[in-house]
């Protein structure tokens, strides 16, 4: 019986185009289960499959009453975390988020108690009733919890869920984002966003979206959660993402062993070495060097030798370092330039009558 309900969930699919396929045999159900297991899904509870998407992202597919019950337990776990955050860091937004979570859990519990969730038998029957009719249902979610990049340190979270049907079925959507970070002023800041703020957002074509950002340099945490529930097809689907990192924004400067200028006399030579100084982001760093649009290669430092020709002239040379750090999933980048002015001096007025100069072999050959 559980296999039939699972088949209902699979045939309608997670965020995929689906056409009703009545009368599939049990062996087809087993093939689908095996396929999902090969794709990384694991049966974590009766009626519930789960898959790790990497980067602390998890998706959950539940079906029937078992799936709804698991979803309620999942929300209760996060409600407990929100209540702890509210106790430690009171704020109106957190208080509102706790209130909305409680209301949503209570409503879902009531739906479960009144058996509004579709039964396993009715789930399969609803597919059979659409025999010969193209029936498309799409549902899914996108979640992301991340460290801020660019010019700000801190965390962010974005999330959305959706349900679309041209078959007459109805789905409910819900999205929640939360984050916290302590700033350089030692103040811990939090942000939370829930959609919808009250009531239920349901229908045949509905979406929910939530996003937050919090600036800070320590004690960082962000979380996003999105879910869809359809009692008509007996499916609950959710994604969640968690982040604990808030790397400082990258800073980069470039210096040289000769500073900003160098004097070269006669035929002397000087080797200038440029060294980057980076902080923030996530080590290790990698560098690419340029002189204008000309690539100079990679490496932790870059050097070039300048030689005089016993003439009075001035040259400027600008070198640029492009830094990429190891922040995941999106590395940070930063660029910095350094300009060196080279002053060349003529000392030997008559090279044929003088033995001055440190590189006599480069002087003209005199009769």
JSON list of C-alpha atoms in Angstrom, two decimals, residues 108-206:
[
{"chain": "A", "resi": 108, "resn": "UNK", "atom": "CA", "xyz": [-1.34, 21.14, 9.69]},
{"chain": "A", "resi": 109, "resn": "UNK", "atom": "CA", "xyz": [-1.98, 19.10, 12.83]},
{"chain": "A", "resi": 110, "resn": "UNK", "atom": "CA", "xyz": [-5.69, 19.82, 12.48]},
{"chain": "A", "resi": 111, "resn": "UNK", "atom": "CA", "xyz": [-5.62, 18.78, 8.82]},
{"chain": "A", "resi": 112, "resn": "UNK", "atom": "CA", "xyz": [-3.95, 15.52, 9.82]},
{"chain": "A", "resi": 113, "resn": "UNK", "atom": "CA", "xyz": [-6.47, 14.91, 12.60]},
{"chain": "A", "resi": 114, "resn": "UNK", "atom": "CA", "xyz": [-9.43, 15.44, 10.27]},
{"chain": "A", "resi": 115, "resn": "UNK", "atom": "CA", "xyz": [-7.85, 13.15, 7.66]},
{"chain": "A", "resi": 116, "resn": "UNK", "atom": "CA", "xyz": [-8.07, 15.82, 4.96]},
{"chain": "A", "resi": 117, "resn": "UNK", "atom": "CA", "xyz": [-4.81, 14.49, 3.52]},
{"chain": "A", "resi": 118, "resn": "UNK", "atom": "CA", "xyz": [-5.56, 12.16, 0.65]},
{"chain": "A", "resi": 119, "resn": "UNK", "atom": "CA", "xyz": [-5.51, 8.43, 1.36]},
{"chain": "A", "resi": 120, "resn": "UNK", "atom": "CA", "xyz": [-3.16, 6.10, -0.45]},
{"chain": "A", "resi": 121, "resn": "UNK", "atom": "CA", "xyz": [-6.00, 4.46, -2.39]},
{"chain": "A", "resi": 122, "resn": "UNK", "atom": "CA", "xyz": [-7.55, 7.79, -3.43]},
{"chain": "A", "resi": 123, "resn": "UNK", "atom": "CA", "xyz": [-4.16, 9.07, -4.52]},
{"chain": "A", "resi": 124, "resn": "UNK", "atom": "CA", "xyz": [-3.85, 6.30, -7.08]},
{"chain": "A", "resi": 125, "resn": "UNK", "atom": "CA", "xyz": [-7.52, 6.58, -8.05]},
{"chain": "A", "resi": 126, "resn": "UNK", "atom": "CA", "xyz": [-7.19, 10.30, -8.79]},
{"chain": "A", "resi": 127, "resn": "UNK", "atom": "CA", "xyz": [-4.60, 9.40, -11.40]},
{"chain": "A", "resi": 128, "resn": "UNK", "atom": "CA", "xyz": [-6.87, 6.81, -13.00]},
{"chain": "A", "resi": 129, "resn": "UNK", "atom": "CA", "xyz": [-9.73, 9.30, -13.32]},
{"chain": "A", "resi": 130, "resn": "UNK", "atom": "CA", "xyz": [-7.57, 11.41, -15.65]},
{"chain": "A", "resi": 131, "resn": "UNK", "atom": "CA", "xyz": [-7.04, 8.55, -18.10]},
{"chain": "A", "resi": 132, "resn": "UNK", "atom": "CA", "xyz": [-6.45, 9.87, -21.60]},
{"chain": "A", "resi": 133, "resn": "UNK", "atom": "CA", "xyz": [-6.04, 13.48, -20.41]},
{"chain": "A", "resi": 134, "resn": "UNK", "atom": "CA", "xyz": [-2.76, 15.35, -20.37]},
{"chain": "A", "resi": 135, "resn": "UNK", "atom": "CA", "xyz": [-2.43, 16.53, -16.80]},
{"chain": "A", "resi": 136, "resn": "UNK", "atom": "CA", "xyz": [0.51, 18.69, -15.75]},
{"chain": "A", "resi": 137, "resn": "UNK", "atom": "CA", "xyz": [1.49, 19.36, -12.16]},
{"chain": "A", "resi": 138, "resn": "UNK", "atom": "CA", "xyz": [4.70, 21.12, -11.20]},
{"chain": "A", "resi": 139, "resn": "UNK", "atom": "CA", "xyz": [5.92, 21.82, -7.69]},
{"chain": "A", "resi": 140, "resn": "UNK", "atom": "CA", "xyz": [9.24, 22.47, -6.04]},
{"chain": "A", "resi": 141, "resn": "UNK", "atom": "CA", "xyz": [11.42, 24.79, -4.01]},
{"chain": "A", "resi": 142, "resn": "UNK", "atom": "CA", "xyz": [14.72, 26.67, -4.12]},
{"chain": "A", "resi": 143, "resn": "UNK", "atom": "CA", "xyz": [16.70, 27.39, -0.97]},
{"chain": "A", "resi": 144, "resn": "UNK", "atom": "CA", "xyz": [20.04, 29.03, -0.28]},
{"chain": "A", "resi": 145, "resn": "UNK", "atom": "CA", "xyz": [21.79, 30.02, 2.94]},
{"chain": "A", "resi": 146, "resn": "UNK", "atom": "CA", "xyz": [25.14, 31.71, 2.42]},
{"chain": "A", "resi": 147, "resn": "UNK", "atom": "CA", "xyz": [27.85, 34.06, 3.56]},
{"chain": "A", "resi": 148, "resn": "UNK", "atom": "CA", "xyz": [27.74, 37.52, 2.03]},
{"chain": "A", "resi": 149, "resn": "UNK", "atom": "CA", "xyz": [30.44, 38.41, -0.47]},
{"chain": "A", "resi": 150, "resn": "UNK", "atom": "CA", "xyz": [31.70, 41.55, -2.12]},
{"chain": "A", "resi": 151, "resn": "UNK", "atom": "CA", "xyz": [31.91, 44.59, 0.13]},
{"chain": "A", "resi": 152, "resn": "UNK", "atom": "CA", "xyz": [29.98, 43.23, 3.13]},
{"chain": "A", "resi": 153, "resn": "UNK", "atom": "CA", "xyz": [30.52, 40.58, 5.77]},
{"chain": "A", "resi": 154, "resn": "UNK", "atom": "CA", "xyz": [27.57, 38.66, 7.12]},
{"chain": "A", "resi": 155, "resn": "UNK", "atom": "CA", "xyz": [24.99, 36.12, 6.03]},
{"chain": "A", "resi": 156, "resn": "UNK", "atom": "CA", "xyz": [21.96, 35.85, 3.82]},
{"chain": "A", "resi": 157, "resn": "UNK", "atom": "CA", "xyz": [19.19, 33.40, 2.98]},
{"chain": "A", "resi": 158, "resn": "UNK", "atom": "CA", "xyz": [16.73, 33.16, 0.08]},
{"chain": "A", "resi": 159, "resn": "UNK", "atom": "CA", "xyz": [13.94, 30.69, -0.48]},
{"chain": "A", "resi": 160, "resn": "UNK", "atom": "CA", "xyz": [10.82, 30.07, -2.54]},
{"chain": "A", "resi": 161, "resn": "UNK", "atom": "CA", "xyz": [8.29, 27.33, -3.15]},
{"chain": "A", "resi": 162, "resn": "UNK", "atom": "CA", "xyz": [5.64, 26.89, -5.84]},
{"chain": "A", "resi": 163, "resn": "UNK", "atom": "CA", "xyz": [2.74, 24.73, -7.02]},
{"chain": "A", "resi": 164, "resn": "UNK", "atom": "CA", "xyz": [1.26, 24.79, -10.53]},
{"chain": "A", "resi": 165, "resn": "UNK", "atom": "CA", "xyz": [-1.53, 22.54, -11.82]},
{"chain": "A", "resi": 166, "resn": "UNK", "atom": "CA", "xyz": [-3.83, 22.51, -14.82]},
{"chain": "A", "resi": 167, "resn": "UNK", "atom": "CA", "xyz": [-5.65, 19.47, -13.49]},
{"chain": "A", "resi": 168, "resn": "UNK", "atom": "CA", "xyz": [-7.82, 21.11, -10.82]},
{"chain": "A", "resi": 169, "resn": "UNK", "atom": "CA", "xyz": [-5.64, 20.11, -7.87]},
{"chain": "A", "resi": 170, "resn": "UNK", "atom": "CA", "xyz": [-4.70, 22.63, -5.18]},
{"chain": "A", "resi": 171, "resn": "UNK", "atom": "CA", "xyz": [-1.42, 23.06, -3.31]},
{"chain": "A", "resi": 172, "resn": "UNK", "atom": "CA", "xyz": [-0.22, 25.16, -0.35]},
{"chain": "A", "resi": 173, "resn": "UNK", "atom": "CA", "xyz": [3.13, 26.95, -0.24]},
{"chain": "A", "resi": 174, "resn": "UNK", "atom": "CA", "xyz": [5.24, 28.36, 2.59]},
{"chain": "A", "resi": 175, "resn": "UNK", "atom": "CA", "xyz": [8.70, 29.98, 2.77]},
{"chain": "A", "resi": 176, "resn": "UNK", "atom": "CA", "xyz": [10.87, 31.06, 5.72]},
{"chain": "A", "resi": 177, "resn": "UNK", "atom": "CA", "xyz": [14.33, 32.68, 5.99]},
{"chain": "A", "resi": 178, "resn": "UNK", "atom": "CA", "xyz": [16.29, 33.52, 9.15]},
{"chain": "A", "resi": 179, "resn": "UNK", "atom": "CA", "xyz": [19.77, 34.80, 9.91]},
{"chain": "A", "resi": 180, "resn": "UNK", "atom": "CA", "xyz": [21.94, 36.27, 12.65]},
{"chain": "A", "resi": 181, "resn": "UNK", "atom": "CA", "xyz": [25.45, 37.76, 12.91]},
{"chain": "A", "resi": 182, "resn": "UNK", "atom": "CA", "xyz": [27.48, 39.75, 15.43]},
{"chain": "A", "resi": 183, "resn": "UNK", "atom": "CA", "xyz": [28.97, 42.98, 14.11]},
{"chain": "A", "resi": 184, "resn": "UNK", "atom": "CA", "xyz": [32.29, 44.65, 14.83]},
{"chain": "A", "resi": 185, "resn": "UNK", "atom": "CA", "xyz": [30.41, 46.74, 17.43]},
{"chain": "A", "resi": 186, "resn": "UNK", "atom": "CA", "xyz": [29.72, 43.48, 19.33]},
{"chain": "A", "resi": 187, "resn": "UNK", "atom": "CA", "xyz": [25.97, 43.78, 18.70]},
{"chain": "A", "resi": 188, "resn": "UNK", "atom": "CA", "xyz": [24.20, 40.57, 17.62]},
{"chain": "A", "resi": 189, "resn": "UNK", "atom": "CA", "xyz": [21.63, 41.28, 14.91]},
{"chain": "A", "resi": 190, "resn": "UNK", "atom": "CA", "xyz": [18.91, 39.00, 13.58]},
{"chain": "A", "resi": 191, "resn": "UNK", "atom": "CA", "xyz": [16.52, 39.05, 10.63]},
{"chain": "A", "resi": 192, "resn": "UNK", "atom": "CA", "xyz": [13.58, 36.83, 9.70]},
{"chain": "A", "resi": 193, "resn": "UNK", "atom": "CA", "xyz": [11.07, 36.75, 6.87]},
{"chain": "A", "resi": 194, "resn": "UNK", "atom": "CA", "xyz": [8.09, 34.43, 6.46]},
{"chain": "A", "resi": 195, "resn": "UNK", "atom": "CA", "xyz": [5.69, 34.20, 3.53]},
{"chain": "A", "resi": 196, "resn": "UNK", "atom": "CA", "xyz": [2.74, 34.23, 3.87]},
{"chain": "A", "resi": 197, "resn": "UNK", "atom": "CA", "xyz": [2.70, 36.34, 7.03]},
{"chain": "A", "resi": 198, "resn": "UNK", "atom": "CA", "xyz": [-0.66, 34.96, 8.07]},
{"chain": "A", "resi": 199, "resn": "UNK", "atom": "CA", "xyz": [-3.31, 32.60, 6.80]},
{"chain": "A", "resi": 200, "resn": "UNK", "atom": "CA", "xyz": [-2.80, 30.13, 3.97]},
{"chain": "A", "resi": 201, "resn": "UNK", "atom": "CA", "xyz": [-1.56, 30.67, 0.43]},
{"chain": "A", "resi": 202, "resn": "UNK", "atom": "CA", "xyz": [-3.13, 27.92, -1.64]},
{"chain": "A", "resi": 203, "resn": "UNK", "atom": "CA", "xyz": [-4.45, 27.38, -5.13]},
{"chain": "A", "resi": 204, "resn": "UNK", "atom": "CA", "xyz": [-3.68, 25.88, -8.49]},
{"chain": "A", "resi": 205, "resn": "UNK", "atom": "CA", "xyz": [-0.92, 28.41, -9.25]},
{"chain": "A", "resi": 206, "resn": "UNK", "atom": "CA", "xyz": [0.77, 29.81, -6.14]}
]
